[in-house]
DNA sequence: GGATTACGATACAGTACGTTCCGTAATCAA
DNA sequence: TTGATTACGGAACGTACTGTATCGTAATCC
């Protein structure tokens, strides 16, 4: 479940973790860093992010929850920002689903989407970080590729559908993805509502066929 | 521009302001509360909400920005929560637009929508509050009617369209509203992007006609 | 076994919060 | 006009919590 596909992709963008890692390579002596502590810190970060949100999250709180000293955290991450970004990037990603038709692809992928939002910290962490972006450009920049990656599977689904001839050539694939994801986003942000897998089929049906009456 | 339609509707739900107001009615003597200070406080709250977000907002900061003492604020609101709710509720609402056709109604209303998001604090305040809802049930409950009111005009547009026979009887009007609002929400939250009025026409066209190729 | 680095725990200084009190200003009643 | 009452902006107070530095201990390499 943990550590989705884009986790590695994100690692490349983590200038912060790279630095201490490189420094360690210079001197291979001394006590090695505990991998358990590393994982415990990331887990605690996600849990607290879900509970109290980004701005109320403190390094001290993470240390307490993870059962480590604060210094252990600051030795690896310069501040809570890169720590949060890495923890968020480690949340599960989404694999491509190719069920043969546009409709089935969308429905299956969306259901996996909602399940992930409901069963992991994603459902609470994502809105919190999204809300923070408006006031924190640095966080916004670091989160951007991770957020974009979560929309990518849908763009690919529509690319395949176009190749199959299921949609017209002039349809904006990005807009199509936004149209399908939209009601989820509205439910999550505008209404703070529950994401039920039952909402998937009506969304896809309506988005594909359109709202207007067909003549 | 300021003080939209739902401002009054919200006032009813403000248990907090009601209390001191009632207490004042008991004794009509003494120096009256400054209406200027009241407005300055609300303005400052909105400005700071847009700049730093909900959790970083402090009553002290509001007092400084508004040029009033902290006591003046605490005399009217018991905490920053009802203060924020009232300030948010005072943001502009949306009037119904009846341009004669579903397509025109949607396009004109959406363009007003985006304009409001871009020219007022709504664009930054709304995501911040939405993100906070997950961790603050009290805020969530108080914001809910205000957030719902912002979707209402679209539901009414679809109701009129159904009466005109422009859409089928079995279309879920709420879902239709979410479908049209969706790409805006995705742009705002998932991508932290800019809301350009030019995105409106493609959204409406695609939502009305559907993504699938028509045969 | 000595050098080196990481570990958890704690102590420290600094910041900023919400609350409370102050003297002053504005309104009403007598 | 005077006294009572309430609101005003400003400032002081105690508290809570932050990031950093430092402690003795533990684990690894040469």
Short mmCIF file of C-alpha atoms (C1' of nucleotides) in Angstrom, two decimals:
data_model
loop_
_atom_site.label_atom_id
_atom_site.label_comp_id
_atom_site.label_asym_id
_atom_site.label_seq_id
_atom_site.Cartn_x
_atom_site.Cartn_y
_atom_site.Cartn_z
CA UNK A 1 0.00 0.00 0.00
CA UNK A 2 2.64 2.47 1.00
CA UNK A 3 5.22 4.05 -1.26
CA UNK A 4 3.53 4.54 -4.58
CA UNK A 5 5.08 4.91 -7.96
CA UNK A 6 5.89 8.56 -7.82
CA UNK A 7 7.76 8.20 -4.57
CA UNK A 8 10.99 7.62 -6.46
CA UNK A 9 10.22 10.37 -8.90
CA UNK A 10 9.81 12.74 -6.00
CA UNK A 11 13.05 11.67 -4.39
CA UNK A 12 14.92 13.26 -7.25
CA UNK A 13 13.42 16.62 -6.43
CA UNK A 14 14.41 16.42 -2.80
CA UNK A 15 17.39 18.64 -2.61
CA UNK A 16 17.20 18.49 1.11
CA UNK A 17 17.63 14.84 1.80
CA UNK A 18 20.31 14.61 -0.83
CA UNK A 19 22.68 16.86 1.05
CA UNK A 20 23.08 14.91 4.29
CA UNK A 21 23.15 11.69 2.31
CA UNK A 22 26.09 12.94 0.30
CA UNK A 23 27.82 14.07 3.42
CA UNK A 24 27.45 10.61 4.86
CA UNK A 25 29.10 9.04 1.85
CA UNK A 26 32.21 11.05 2.55
CA UNK A 27 32.66 9.45 5.95
CA UNK A 28 31.45 5.89 6.14
CA UNK A 29 32.54 5.56 9.73
CA UNK A 30 30.49 6.04 12.87
CA UNK A 31 27.11 4.77 13.90
CA UNK A 32 24.80 4.43 10.91
CA UNK A 33 21.49 6.23 10.80
CA UNK A 34 18.58 4.16 11.96
CA UNK A 35 16.24 3.24 9.14
CA UNK A 36 13.57 2.46 11.72
CA UNK A 37 13.74 5.96 13.06
CA UNK A 38 13.50 7.32 9.53
CA UNK A 39 10.34 5.40 8.82
CA UNK A 40 8.85 6.16 12.22
CA UNK A 41 9.40 9.87 11.58
CA UNK A 42 7.67 9.76 8.21
CA UNK A 43 4.76 7.78 9.64
CA UNK A 44 4.38 10.18 12.54
CA UNK A 45 4.51 13.12 10.15
CA UNK A 46 1.68 11.73 8.07
CA UNK A 47 -0.40 10.89 11.11
CA UNK A 48 0.00 14.34 12.58
CA UNK A 49 -0.55 15.98 9.21
CA UNK A 50 -3.88 14.23 9.04
CA UNK A 51 -4.77 15.10 12.60
CA UNK A 52 -3.75 18.72 12.95
CA UNK A 53 -2.81 19.91 9.47
CA UNK A 54 0.30 21.50 8.08
CA UNK A 55 0.59 24.71 10.01
CA UNK A 56 -0.18 23.16 13.37
CA UNK A 57 2.36 20.44 12.76
CA UNK A 58 5.54 20.88 14.78
CA UNK A 59 8.83 19.08 14.62
CA UNK A 60 8.62 18.59 18.35
CA UNK A 61 5.26 16.87 17.96
CA UNK A 62 6.63 14.59 15.27
CA UNK A 63 9.59 13.67 17.47
CA UNK A 64 7.31 12.81 20.37
CA UNK A 65 4.96 10.75 18.23
CA UNK A 66 7.80 8.92 16.54
CA UNK A 67 9.64 8.35 19.82
CA UNK A 68 12.83 10.03 18.64
CA UNK A 69 14.75 13.11 19.65
CA UNK A 70 14.28 16.35 17.83
CA UNK A 71 17.92 16.39 16.80
CA UNK A 72 17.41 13.12 14.93
CA UNK A 73 14.87 14.86 12.73
CA UNK A 74 16.85 18.04 12.18
CA UNK A 75 19.86 15.93 11.25
CA UNK A 76 17.95 14.64 8.22
CA UNK A 77 15.62 17.47 7.26
CA UNK A 78 16.41 21.13 7.54
CA UNK A 79 12.85 22.08 8.45
CA UNK A 80 9.36 20.71 8.57
CA UNK A 81 8.73 21.70 4.97
CA UNK A 82 10.93 19.11 3.20
CA UNK A 83 9.89 16.59 5.83
CA UNK A 84 6.24 17.10 4.95
CA UNK A 85 6.94 17.00 1.25
CA UNK A 86 8.77 13.68 1.54
CA UNK A 87 6.07 12.18 3.75
CA UNK A 88 3.37 13.32 1.36
CA UNK A 89 5.25 11.96 -1.64
CA UNK A 90 5.41 8.56 0.03
CA UNK A 91 1.62 8.25 0.01
CA UNK A 92 0.29 5.68 -2.42
CA UNK A 93 0.16 6.55 -6.08
CA UNK A 94 -2.03 5.09 -8.77
CA UNK A 95 -1.22 2.55 -11.41
CA UNK A 96 -2.68 2.73 -14.87
CA UNK A 97 -5.78 0.65 -15.40
CA UNK A 98 -6.50 -0.58 -18.90
CA UNK A 99 -9.89 -2.25 -18.85
CA UNK A 100 -10.46 -1.85 -22.57
CA UNK A 101 -12.92 0.99 -22.73
CA UNK A 102 -12.87 4.61 -21.64
CA UNK A 103 -15.86 4.16 -19.39
CA UNK A 104 -14.45 1.15 -17.59
CA UNK A 105 -11.00 2.68 -17.29
CA UNK A 106 -12.42 5.77 -15.66
CA UNK A 107 -14.74 3.97 -13.31
CA UNK A 108 -12.15 1.54 -12.06
CA UNK A 109 -9.45 4.14 -11.64
CA UNK A 110 -11.77 6.54 -9.88
CA UNK A 111 -12.90 3.88 -7.47
CA UNK A 112 -9.31 3.10 -6.58
CA UNK A 113 -8.80 6.82 -6.20
CA UNK A 114 -11.62 7.20 -3.73
CA UNK A 115 -10.58 4.12 -1.83
CA UNK A 116 -7.12 5.55 -1.37
CA UNK A 117 -8.57 8.83 -0.17
CA UNK A 118 -10.74 7.00 2.33
CA UNK A 119 -8.30 4.43 3.65
CA UNK A 120 -5.10 6.45 3.82
CA UNK A 121 -4.19 9.84 5.19
CA UNK A 122 -4.54 11.23 1.67
CA UNK A 123 -8.12 12.33 2.24
CA UNK A 124 -7.23 14.67 5.05
CA UNK A 125 -3.64 15.52 4.21
CA UNK A 126 -4.34 16.59 0.66
CA UNK A 127 -6.91 19.28 1.45
CA UNK A 128 -4.73 20.63 4.21
CA UNK A 129 -1.72 21.00 1.95
CA UNK A 130 -3.83 22.36 -0.87
CA UNK A 131 -5.17 25.05 1.40
CA UNK A 132 -1.70 25.94 2.54
CA UNK A 133 -0.39 26.44 -0.97
CA UNK A 134 -2.00 29.84 -1.30
CA UNK A 135 0.09 31.22 1.55
CA UNK A 136 3.24 29.21 1.21
CA UNK A 137 4.88 29.50 -2.23
CA UNK A 138 7.75 27.28 -1.22
CA UNK A 139 5.45 24.47 -0.21
CA UNK A 140 3.41 25.09 -3.33
CA UNK A 141 6.44 24.62 -5.55
CA UNK A 142 7.53 21.43 -3.82
CA UNK A 143 4.07 19.92 -3.79
CA UNK A 144 3.27 20.76 -7.38
CA UNK A 145 4.87 17.73 -9.10
CA UNK A 146 3.34 15.35 -6.59
CA UNK A 147 -0.11 16.83 -7.04
CA UNK A 148 0.25 16.83 -10.80
CA UNK A 149 1.25 13.17 -10.76
CA UNK A 150 -2.05 12.28 -9.14
CA UNK A 151 -3.97 13.67 -12.10
CA UNK A 152 -1.70 12.09 -14.69
CA UNK A 153 -3.35 8.63 -14.86
CA UNK A 154 -6.55 10.23 -16.07
CA UNK A 155 -4.84 12.13 -18.83
CA UNK A 156 -3.31 8.86 -20.00
CA UNK A 157 -6.69 7.15 -19.95
CA UNK A 158 -8.04 9.82 -22.28
CA UNK A 159 -4.99 9.52 -24.52
CA UNK A 160 -5.71 5.85 -24.99
CA UNK A 161 -9.38 6.61 -25.59
CA UNK A 162 -8.47 9.07 -28.31
CA UNK A 163 -6.29 6.47 -30.00
CA UNK A 164 -9.23 4.08 -29.88
CA UNK A 165 -11.42 6.75 -31.46
CA UNK A 166 -13.75 6.98 -28.50
CA UNK A 167 -13.48 10.75 -28.24
CA UNK A 168 -13.17 13.53 -30.77
CA UNK A 169 -9.78 14.85 -31.78
CA UNK A 170 -10.40 18.36 -30.55
CA UNK A 171 -11.20 17.45 -26.97
CA UNK A 172 -8.79 18.97 -24.47
CA UNK A 173 -7.55 15.91 -22.58
CA UNK A 174 -6.53 17.90 -19.53
CA UNK A 175 -9.92 19.49 -19.34
CA UNK A 176 -11.57 16.11 -19.72
CA UNK A 177 -9.54 14.84 -16.78
CA UNK A 178 -10.54 17.87 -14.73
CA UNK A 179 -14.17 17.32 -15.63
CA UNK A 180 -14.12 13.77 -14.29
CA UNK A 181 -12.09 14.63 -11.22
CA UNK A 182 -14.09 17.79 -10.64
CA UNK A 183 -17.06 16.48 -8.68
CA UNK A 184 -14.64 14.66 -6.38
CA UNK A 185 -12.76 17.87 -5.80
CA UNK A 186 -15.95 19.82 -5.19
CA UNK A 187 -17.18 17.24 -2.71
CA UNK A 188 -13.88 17.20 -0.91
CA UNK A 189 -13.20 20.93 -0.77
CA UNK A 190 -16.42 22.85 -1.23
CA UNK A 191 -18.60 20.59 0.81
CA UNK A 192 -16.19 18.75 3.07
CA UNK A 193 -18.26 15.72 2.28
CA UNK A 194 -17.66 12.00 2.27
CA UNK A 195 -16.23 10.34 -0.79
CA UNK A 196 -18.36 7.29 -1.49
CA UNK A 197 -17.42 4.90 -4.31
CA UNK A 198 -21.08 4.98 -5.30
CA UNK A 199 -20.68 8.46 -6.67
CA UNK A 200 -18.28 7.24 -9.33
CA UNK A 201 -20.63 5.71 -11.86
CA UNK A 202 -23.00 8.69 -12.10
CA UNK A 203 -20.06 11.05 -12.45
CA UNK A 204 -18.51 9.13 -15.30
CA UNK A 205 -21.83 8.55 -17.04
CA UNK A 206 -22.77 12.20 -16.94
CA UNK A 207 -19.32 13.46 -17.90
CA UNK A 208 -19.15 11.15 -20.89
CA UNK A 209 -22.67 11.70 -22.19
CA UNK A 210 -23.01 15.37 -21.28
CA UNK A 211 -25.64 17.29 -19.39
CA UNK A 212 -27.65 18.53 -22.36
CA UNK A 213 -30.47 16.44 -23.72
CA UNK A 214 -29.42 14.62 -26.87
CA UNK A 215 -31.56 15.05 -29.94
CA UNK B 1 -19.22 44.59 -4.10
CA UNK B 2 -19.12 43.78 -0.43
CA UNK B 3 -21.82 42.06 1.57
CA UNK B 4 -23.51 39.56 -0.68
CA UNK B 5 -26.91 38.07 -0.42
CA UNK B 6 -26.12 35.31 2.01
CA UNK B 7 -24.58 37.70 4.49
CA UNK B 8 -27.90 38.15 6.20
CA UNK B 9 -28.68 34.46 6.04
CA UNK B 10 -25.42 33.78 7.80
CA UNK B 11 -26.10 36.29 10.51
CA UNK B 12 -28.90 34.11 11.78
CA UNK B 13 -26.46 31.28 12.42
CA UNK B 14 -24.11 33.48 14.39
CA UNK B 15 -24.84 32.53 17.94
CA UNK B 16 -21.78 34.39 19.00
CA UNK B 17 -22.54 37.88 17.90
CA UNK B 18 -26.08 37.54 19.13
CA UNK B 19 -25.05 37.28 22.74
CA UNK B 20 -23.26 40.59 23.21
CA UNK B 21 -25.86 42.29 21.06
CA UNK B 22 -28.59 41.10 23.34
CA UNK B 23 -26.65 42.17 26.37
CA UNK B 24 -26.35 45.65 24.91
CA UNK B 25 -30.09 45.90 24.46
CA UNK B 26 -30.54 45.42 28.17
CA UNK B 27 -28.55 48.54 28.94
CA UNK B 28 -28.85 51.25 26.33
CA UNK B 29 -26.57 53.55 28.25
CA UNK B 30 -22.86 54.11 27.86
CA UNK B 31 -20.65 54.71 24.87
CA UNK B 32 -21.95 52.90 21.80
CA UNK B 33 -19.79 50.45 19.94
CA UNK B 34 -17.95 51.91 17.00
CA UNK B 35 -19.30 50.67 13.69
CA UNK B 36 -16.08 51.82 12.05
CA UNK B 37 -14.05 49.59 14.30
CA UNK B 38 -16.38 46.71 13.53
CA UNK B 39 -15.89 47.09 9.82
CA UNK B 40 -12.15 47.67 10.14
CA UNK B 41 -11.86 44.45 12.11
CA UNK B 42 -13.75 42.44 9.50
CA UNK B 43 -11.67 43.94 6.70
CA UNK B 44 -8.44 43.21 8.51
CA UNK B 45 -9.57 39.66 9.20
CA UNK B 46 -10.20 39.03 5.52
CA UNK B 47 -6.93 40.60 4.48
CA UNK B 48 -4.94 38.53 6.94
CA UNK B 49 -6.90 35.42 6.12
CA UNK B 50 -5.84 35.85 2.53
CA UNK B 51 -2.25 36.56 3.44
CA UNK B 52 -1.43 34.01 6.09
CA UNK B 53 -4.37 31.62 6.23
CA UNK B 54 -6.65 30.53 9.00
CA UNK B 55 -4.31 28.85 11.43
CA UNK B 56 -1.64 31.52 11.21
CA UNK B 57 -4.22 34.22 11.78
CA UNK B 58 -4.11 35.71 15.28
CA UNK B 59 -6.43 38.09 17.01
CA UNK B 60 -3.41 40.20 17.86
CA UNK B 61 -2.54 40.47 14.19
CA UNK B 62 -6.09 41.47 13.33
CA UNK B 63 -6.08 44.13 16.03
CA UNK B 64 -2.84 45.61 14.76
CA UNK B 65 -3.98 45.64 11.16
CA UNK B 66 -7.33 47.14 12.04
CA UNK B 67 -5.79 49.72 14.35
CA UNK B 68 -7.88 48.66 17.33
CA UNK B 69 -7.12 47.17 20.70
CA UNK B 70 -7.43 43.46 21.20
CA UNK B 71 -10.06 43.96 23.87
CA UNK B 72 -12.30 45.62 21.29
CA UNK B 73 -12.27 42.40 19.31
CA UNK B 74 -12.79 40.06 22.23
CA UNK B 75 -15.69 42.19 23.36
CA UNK B 76 -17.54 41.27 20.16
CA UNK B 77 -16.31 37.81 19.28
CA UNK B 78 -15.42 35.13 21.76
CA UNK B 79 -12.58 33.77 19.63
CA UNK B 80 -11.11 33.98 16.19
CA UNK B 81 -13.43 31.27 14.90
CA UNK B 82 -16.72 33.19 14.86
CA UNK B 83 -14.80 36.25 13.73
CA UNK B 84 -13.50 34.38 10.71
CA UNK B 85 -16.89 32.91 9.94
CA UNK B 86 -18.54 36.31 9.96
CA UNK B 87 -15.80 37.86 7.83
CA UNK B 88 -16.02 35.03 5.33
CA UNK B 89 -19.79 35.26 5.17
CA UNK B 90 -19.51 38.94 4.29
CA UNK B 91 -17.67 38.16 1.07
CA UNK B 92 -19.67 38.81 -2.07
CA UNK B 93 -22.32 36.32 -3.05
CA UNK B 94 -23.75 35.69 -6.48
CA UNK B 95 -27.01 36.77 -7.95
CA UNK B 96 -28.98 34.60 -10.27
CA UNK B 97 -28.40 35.22 -13.93
CA UNK B 98 -31.19 34.39 -16.34
CA UNK B 99 -29.87 34.86 -19.86
CA UNK B 100 -32.46 32.61 -21.43
CA UNK B 101 -30.51 29.47 -22.13
CA UNK B 102 -28.65 26.96 -20.01
CA UNK B 103 -25.42 27.57 -21.86
CA UNK B 104 -25.52 31.33 -21.48
CA UNK B 105 -26.64 31.17 -17.85
CA UNK B 106 -23.72 28.94 -16.99
CA UNK B 107 -21.14 30.92 -18.89
CA UNK B 108 -22.15 34.26 -17.49
CA UNK B 109 -22.47 33.03 -13.93
CA UNK B 110 -19.17 31.20 -14.05
CA UNK B 111 -17.40 34.25 -15.39
CA UNK B 112 -18.76 36.32 -12.53
CA UNK B 113 -17.67 33.53 -10.25
CA UNK B 114 -14.10 33.58 -11.48
CA UNK B 115 -13.98 37.35 -11.42
CA UNK B 116 -14.99 37.33 -7.78
CA UNK B 117 -12.33 34.76 -7.00
CA UNK B 118 -9.71 36.84 -8.72
CA UNK B 119 -10.64 40.31 -7.50
CA UNK B 120 -11.57 39.58 -3.90
CA UNK B 121 -9.99 37.64 -1.10
CA UNK B 122 -12.26 34.73 -1.95
CA UNK B 123 -9.65 33.05 -4.13
CA UNK B 124 -7.16 32.67 -1.33
CA UNK B 125 -9.45 32.57 1.67
CA UNK B 126 -11.63 29.82 0.39
CA UNK B 127 -8.90 27.21 -0.14
CA UNK B 128 -7.42 28.01 3.22
CA UNK B 129 -10.69 27.48 5.04
CA UNK B 130 -11.50 24.41 3.00
CA UNK B 131 -8.19 22.87 3.98
CA UNK B 132 -8.80 23.64 7.61
CA UNK B 133 -12.17 21.94 7.69
CA UNK B 134 -10.66 18.50 7.91
CA UNK B 135 -9.01 19.31 11.23
CA UNK B 136 -11.50 21.69 12.71
CA UNK B 137 -15.02 20.25 12.96
CA UNK B 138 -16.33 23.40 14.59
CA UNK B 139 -15.13 25.58 11.73
CA UNK B 140 -16.42 23.02 9.30
CA UNK B 141 -19.90 23.18 10.75
CA UNK B 142 -20.00 26.97 10.75
CA UNK B 143 -18.63 27.31 7.22
CA UNK B 144 -20.88 24.67 5.70
CA UNK B 145 -23.96 26.82 4.99
CA UNK B 146 -21.83 29.59 3.52
CA UNK B 147 -19.98 27.20 1.25
CA UNK B 148 -23.21 25.51 0.20
CA UNK B 149 -24.74 28.88 -0.69
CA UNK B 150 -21.98 29.47 -3.21
CA UNK B 151 -23.00 26.40 -5.16
CA UNK B 152 -26.70 27.14 -4.99
CA UNK B 153 -26.97 29.48 -8.02
CA UNK B 154 -25.83 26.68 -10.29
CA UNK B 155 -28.41 24.27 -8.99
CA UNK B 156 -31.07 26.88 -9.69
CA UNK B 157 -29.76 27.38 -13.21
CA UNK B 158 -30.20 23.68 -13.87
CA UNK B 159 -33.66 23.72 -12.36
CA UNK B 160 -34.69 26.37 -14.82
CA UNK B 161 -33.07 24.43 -17.64
CA UNK B 162 -35.04 21.35 -16.71
CA UNK B 163 -38.28 23.33 -16.78
CA UNK B 164 -37.34 24.56 -20.23
CA UNK B 165 -36.73 20.98 -21.30
CA UNK B 166 -33.06 21.53 -22.04
CA UNK B 167 -31.93 18.58 -19.95
CA UNK B 168 -33.34 15.14 -19.30
CA UNK B 169 -35.54 14.52 -16.28
CA UNK B 170 -33.24 11.98 -14.69
CA UNK B 171 -30.18 14.21 -14.49
CA UNK B 172 -28.99 14.79 -10.94
CA UNK B 173 -28.95 18.59 -10.72
CA UNK B 174 -26.47 18.66 -7.87
CA UNK B 175 -24.11 16.46 -9.79
CA UNK B 176 -24.53 18.65 -12.86
CA UNK B 177 -23.55 21.66 -10.76
CA UNK B 178 -20.53 19.81 -9.43
CA UNK B 179 -19.54 18.84 -12.95
CA UNK B 180 -19.47 22.44 -14.10
CA UNK B 181 -17.78 23.73 -10.96
CA UNK B 182 -15.40 20.80 -10.90
CA UNK B 183 -12.65 21.99 -13.23
CA UNK B 184 -12.55 25.27 -11.32
CA UNK B 185 -12.14 23.39 -8.08
CA UNK B 186 -9.44 21.15 -9.53
CA UNK B 187 -7.54 24.11 -10.88
CA UNK B 188 -7.79 25.92 -7.59
CA UNK B 189 -6.97 23.07 -5.25
CA UNK B 190 -5.13 20.33 -7.10
CA UNK B 191 -3.01 22.57 -9.23
CA UNK B 192 -2.92 25.84 -7.33
CA UNK B 193 -3.36 27.43 -10.72
CA UNK B 194 -4.74 30.70 -11.98
CA UNK B 195 -8.43 31.05 -12.70
CA UNK B 196 -8.75 32.68 -16.10
CA UNK B 197 -12.19 33.61 -17.45
CA UNK B 198 -11.07 32.05 -20.73
CA UNK B 199 -11.42 28.60 -19.24
CA UNK B 200 -15.16 29.05 -18.79
CA UNK B 201 -16.41 28.48 -22.34
CA UNK B 202 -14.54 25.21 -22.92
CA UNK B 203 -15.69 23.90 -19.55
CA UNK B 204 -19.34 24.60 -20.21
CA UNK B 205 -19.19 23.34 -23.78
CA UNK B 206 -17.58 20.07 -22.77
CA UNK B 207 -19.79 19.53 -19.74
CA UNK B 208 -22.95 20.11 -21.74
CA UNK B 209 -22.02 18.04 -24.80
CA UNK B 210 -20.07 15.32 -23.01
CA UNK B 211 -16.65 13.87 -23.57
CA UNK B 212 -17.66 10.87 -25.65
CA UNK B 213 -17.88 11.19 -29.40
CA UNK B 214 -21.48 11.54 -30.54
CA UNK B 215 -22.73 9.15 -33.17
"C1'" DG C 1 40.07 -0.31 21.42
"C1'" DG C 2 40.07 4.35 19.69
"C1'" DA C 3 37.78 7.41 16.60
"C1'" DT C 4 33.56 8.80 14.76
"C1'" DT C 5 28.86 9.46 14.13
"C1'" DA C 6 23.90 8.79 15.61
"C1'" DC C 7 20.90 8.21 19.29
"C1'" DG C 8 17.17 10.03 22.94
"C1'" DA C 9 16.75 13.39 26.45
"C1'" DT C 10 17.02 17.81 28.31
"C1'" DA C 11 18.18 22.70 29.01
"C1'" DC C 12 17.95 27.23 27.01
"C1'" DA C 13 16.73 31.66 25.01
"C1'" DG C 14 13.37 33.89 22.19
"C1'" DT C 15 8.86 34.70 20.34
"C1'" DA C 16 4.14 35.39 20.44
"C1'" DC C 17 -0.08 34.16 22.13
"C1'" DG C 18 -4.72 35.25 24.96
"C1'" DT C 19 -5.99 37.63 28.96
"C1'" DT C 20 -6.36 41.49 31.92
"C1'" DC C 21 -5.86 46.07 33.49
"C1'" DC C 22 -5.24 51.06 32.67
"C1'" DG C 23 -6.62 56.02 31.75
"C1'" DT C 24 -9.44 58.28 28.28
"C1'" DA C 25 -13.61 59.13 25.31
"C1'" DA C 26 -18.41 59.01 24.23
"C1'" DT C 27 -23.14 58.53 25.27
"C1'" DC C 28 -27.49 58.70 28.38
"C1'" DA C 29 -30.22 60.11 32.45
"C1'" DA C 30 -31.19 63.28 35.96
"C1'" DT D 1 -23.89 70.23 33.90
"C1'" DT D 2 -22.82 66.31 36.31
"C1'" DG D 3 -22.61 61.40 37.34
"C1'" DA D 4 -23.09 56.72 35.75
"C1'" DT D 5 -22.02 53.51 32.30
"C1'" DT D 6 -19.90 51.39 28.52
"C1'" DA D 7 -16.35 51.28 24.70
"C1'" DC D 8 -12.02 52.72 23.25
"C1'" DG D 9 -6.63 51.98 22.18
"C1'" DG D 10 -2.50 50.77 24.50
"C1'" DA D 11 0.37 48.23 27.48
"C1'" DA D 12 1.73 44.77 30.88
"C1'" DC D 13 1.61 39.96 32.46
"C1'" DG D 14 2.02 34.99 32.57
"C1'" DT D 15 2.10 30.95 29.68
"C1'" DA D 16 3.15 27.94 26.06
"C1'" DC D 17 5.91 26.48 22.61
"C1'" DT D 18 9.40 26.98 19.19
"C1'" DG D 19 14.27 25.85 17.06
"C1'" DT D 20 18.97 25.21 18.65
"C1'" DA D 21 22.69 23.51 21.50
"C1'" DT D 22 24.51 20.20 24.62
"C1'" DC D 23 24.55 16.09 27.37
"C1'" DG D 24 25.95 11.04 28.20
"C1'" DT D 25 25.15 6.65 25.79
"C1'" DA D 26 25.09 3.34 21.79
"C1'" DA D 27 26.62 1.49 17.48
"C1'" DT D 28 29.75 1.00 13.78
"C1'" DC D 29 34.48 1.11 11.26
"C1'" DC D 30 39.55 0.83 11.10
#
